[in-house]
C-alpha positions as YAML, in Angstrom:
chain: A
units: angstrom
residues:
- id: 1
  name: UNK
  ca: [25.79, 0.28, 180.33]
- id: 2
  name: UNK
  ca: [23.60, -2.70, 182.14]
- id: 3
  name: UNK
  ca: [20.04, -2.94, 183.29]
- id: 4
  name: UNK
  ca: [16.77, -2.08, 181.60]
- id: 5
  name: UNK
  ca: [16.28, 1.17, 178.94]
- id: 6
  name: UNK
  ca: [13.48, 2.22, 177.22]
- id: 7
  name: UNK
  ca: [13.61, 0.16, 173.62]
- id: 8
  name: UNK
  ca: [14.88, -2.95, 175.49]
- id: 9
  name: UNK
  ca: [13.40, -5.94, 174.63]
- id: 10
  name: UNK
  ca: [13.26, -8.51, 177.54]
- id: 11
  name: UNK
  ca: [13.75, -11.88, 176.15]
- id: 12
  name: UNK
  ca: [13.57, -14.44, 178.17]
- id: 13
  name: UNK
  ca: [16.49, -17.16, 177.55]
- id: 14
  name: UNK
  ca: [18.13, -20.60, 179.31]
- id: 15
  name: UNK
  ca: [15.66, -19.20, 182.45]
- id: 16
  name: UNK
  ca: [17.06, -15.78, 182.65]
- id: 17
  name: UNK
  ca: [15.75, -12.48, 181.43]
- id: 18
  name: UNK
  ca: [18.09, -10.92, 179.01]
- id: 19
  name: UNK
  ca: [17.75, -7.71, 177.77]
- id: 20
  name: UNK
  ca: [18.36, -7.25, 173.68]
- id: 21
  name: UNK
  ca: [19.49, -3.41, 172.86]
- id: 22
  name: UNK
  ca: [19.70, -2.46, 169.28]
- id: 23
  name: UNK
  ca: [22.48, 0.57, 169.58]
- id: 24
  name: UNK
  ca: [24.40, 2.24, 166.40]
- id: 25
  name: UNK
  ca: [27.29, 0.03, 167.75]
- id: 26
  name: UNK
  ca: [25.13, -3.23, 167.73]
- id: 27
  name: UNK
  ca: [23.49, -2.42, 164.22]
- id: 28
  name: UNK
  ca: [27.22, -1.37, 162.38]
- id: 29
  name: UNK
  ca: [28.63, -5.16, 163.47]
- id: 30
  name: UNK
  ca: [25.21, -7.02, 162.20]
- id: 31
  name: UNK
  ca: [25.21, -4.27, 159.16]
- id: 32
  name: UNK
  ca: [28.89, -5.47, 158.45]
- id: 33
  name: UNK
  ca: [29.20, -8.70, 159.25]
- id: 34
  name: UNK
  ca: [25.70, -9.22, 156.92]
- id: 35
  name: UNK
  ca: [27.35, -7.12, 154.29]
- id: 36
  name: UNK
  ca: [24.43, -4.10, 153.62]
- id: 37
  name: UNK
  ca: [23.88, -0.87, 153.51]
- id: 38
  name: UNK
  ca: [20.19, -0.01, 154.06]
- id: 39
  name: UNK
  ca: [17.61, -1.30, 156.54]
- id: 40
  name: UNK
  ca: [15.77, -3.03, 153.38]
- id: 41
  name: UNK
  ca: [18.67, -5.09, 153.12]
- id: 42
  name: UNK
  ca: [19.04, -5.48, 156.21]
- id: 43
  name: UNK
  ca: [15.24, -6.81, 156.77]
- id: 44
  name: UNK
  ca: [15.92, -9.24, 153.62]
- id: 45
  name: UNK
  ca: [19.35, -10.74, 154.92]
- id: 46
  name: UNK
  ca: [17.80, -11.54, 158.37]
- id: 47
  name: UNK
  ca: [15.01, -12.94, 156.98]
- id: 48
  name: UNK
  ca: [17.21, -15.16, 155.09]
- id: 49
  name: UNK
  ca: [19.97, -15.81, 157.59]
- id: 50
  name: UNK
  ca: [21.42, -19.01, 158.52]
- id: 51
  name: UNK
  ca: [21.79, -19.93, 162.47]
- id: 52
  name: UNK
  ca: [25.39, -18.79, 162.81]
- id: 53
  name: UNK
  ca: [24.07, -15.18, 161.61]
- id: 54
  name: UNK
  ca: [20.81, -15.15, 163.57]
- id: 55
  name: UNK
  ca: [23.35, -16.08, 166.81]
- id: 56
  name: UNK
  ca: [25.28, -13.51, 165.97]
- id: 57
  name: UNK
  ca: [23.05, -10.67, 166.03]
- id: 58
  name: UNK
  ca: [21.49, -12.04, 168.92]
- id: 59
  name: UNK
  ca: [24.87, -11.97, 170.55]
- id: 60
  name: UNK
  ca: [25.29, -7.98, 169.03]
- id: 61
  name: UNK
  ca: [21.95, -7.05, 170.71]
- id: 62
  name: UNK
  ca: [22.81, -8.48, 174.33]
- id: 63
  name: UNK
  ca: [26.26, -7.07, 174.34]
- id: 64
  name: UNK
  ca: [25.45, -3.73, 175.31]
- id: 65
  name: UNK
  ca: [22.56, -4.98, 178.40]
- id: 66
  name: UNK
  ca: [24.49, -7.64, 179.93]
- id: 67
  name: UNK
  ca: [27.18, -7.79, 182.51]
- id: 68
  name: UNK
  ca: [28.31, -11.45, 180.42]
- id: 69
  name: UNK
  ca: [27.63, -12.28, 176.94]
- id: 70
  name: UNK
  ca: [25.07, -15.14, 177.09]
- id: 71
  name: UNK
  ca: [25.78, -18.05, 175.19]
- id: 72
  name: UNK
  ca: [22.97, -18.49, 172.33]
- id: 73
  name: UNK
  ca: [24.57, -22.05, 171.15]
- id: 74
  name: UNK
  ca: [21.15, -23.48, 171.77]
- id: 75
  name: UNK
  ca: [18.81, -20.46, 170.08]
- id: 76
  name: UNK
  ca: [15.97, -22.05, 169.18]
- id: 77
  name: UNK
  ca: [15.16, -20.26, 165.64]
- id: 78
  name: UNK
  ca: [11.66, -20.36, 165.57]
- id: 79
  name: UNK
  ca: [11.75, -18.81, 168.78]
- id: 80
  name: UNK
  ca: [13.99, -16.32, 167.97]
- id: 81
  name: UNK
  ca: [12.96, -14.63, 164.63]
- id: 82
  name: UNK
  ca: [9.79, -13.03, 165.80]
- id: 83
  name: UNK
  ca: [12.07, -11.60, 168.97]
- id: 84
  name: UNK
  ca: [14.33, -10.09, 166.35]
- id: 85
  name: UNK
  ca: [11.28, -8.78, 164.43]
- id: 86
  name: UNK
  ca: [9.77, -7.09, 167.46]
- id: 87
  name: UNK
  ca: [13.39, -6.04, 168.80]
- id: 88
  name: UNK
  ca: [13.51, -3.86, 165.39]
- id: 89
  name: UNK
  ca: [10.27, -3.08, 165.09]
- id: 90
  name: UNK
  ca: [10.49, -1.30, 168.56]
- id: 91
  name: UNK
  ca: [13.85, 0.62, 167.75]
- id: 92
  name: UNK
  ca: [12.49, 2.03, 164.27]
- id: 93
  name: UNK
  ca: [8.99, 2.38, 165.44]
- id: 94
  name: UNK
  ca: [9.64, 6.73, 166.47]
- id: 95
  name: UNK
  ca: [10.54, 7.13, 162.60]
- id: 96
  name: UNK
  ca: [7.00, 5.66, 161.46]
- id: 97
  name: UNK
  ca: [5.09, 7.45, 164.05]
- id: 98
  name: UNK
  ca: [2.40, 8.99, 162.08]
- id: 99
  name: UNK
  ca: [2.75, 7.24, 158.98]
- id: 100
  name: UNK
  ca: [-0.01, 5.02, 159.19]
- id: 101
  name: UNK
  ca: [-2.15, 8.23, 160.42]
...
């Protein structure tokens, strides 16, 4: 399941382009291991995540894209939270379509 699908967000890392997929399998772990049961809560907790967290779900989104799990030891934070915001944003945008209309 490598290389570049529509909803991938390219991000690039450590001088590499990695590609973050939010699957069901990828949103289950960072549902569970973040403890909620609705995408409210789920917007809440990131917001309020510490770095171990935010490197987690980093590591959950490149999973599925990458032939080797990158290692995000050195995630810069303030980098990395509007990535996660647009990586989200993309994958719920179909269920808004219209909304705003």
């Amino acid at each position: 399941m490598t290389g570049f699908q529509r909803g991938d967000y390219i991000f690039n890392y450590q001088g590499r382009s990695l590609y973050l997929r939010l699957t069901l399998g990828a949103l289950a772990e960072i549902c569970a291991r973040l403890n909620v049961k609705n995408i409210f809560e789920l917007s809440k907790r990131i917001r309020d995540a510490d770095r171990d967290n935010i490197v987690f779900i980093f590591r959950a989104l490149s999973r599925p894209a990458q032939h080797e799990e990158p290692d995000f030891s050195d995630l810069n934070l303030h980098e990395a939270m509007p990535v996660l915001a647009d990586v989200f944003e993309t994958a719920f945008a179909p269920l808004n379509a219209g909304e705003d209309k």
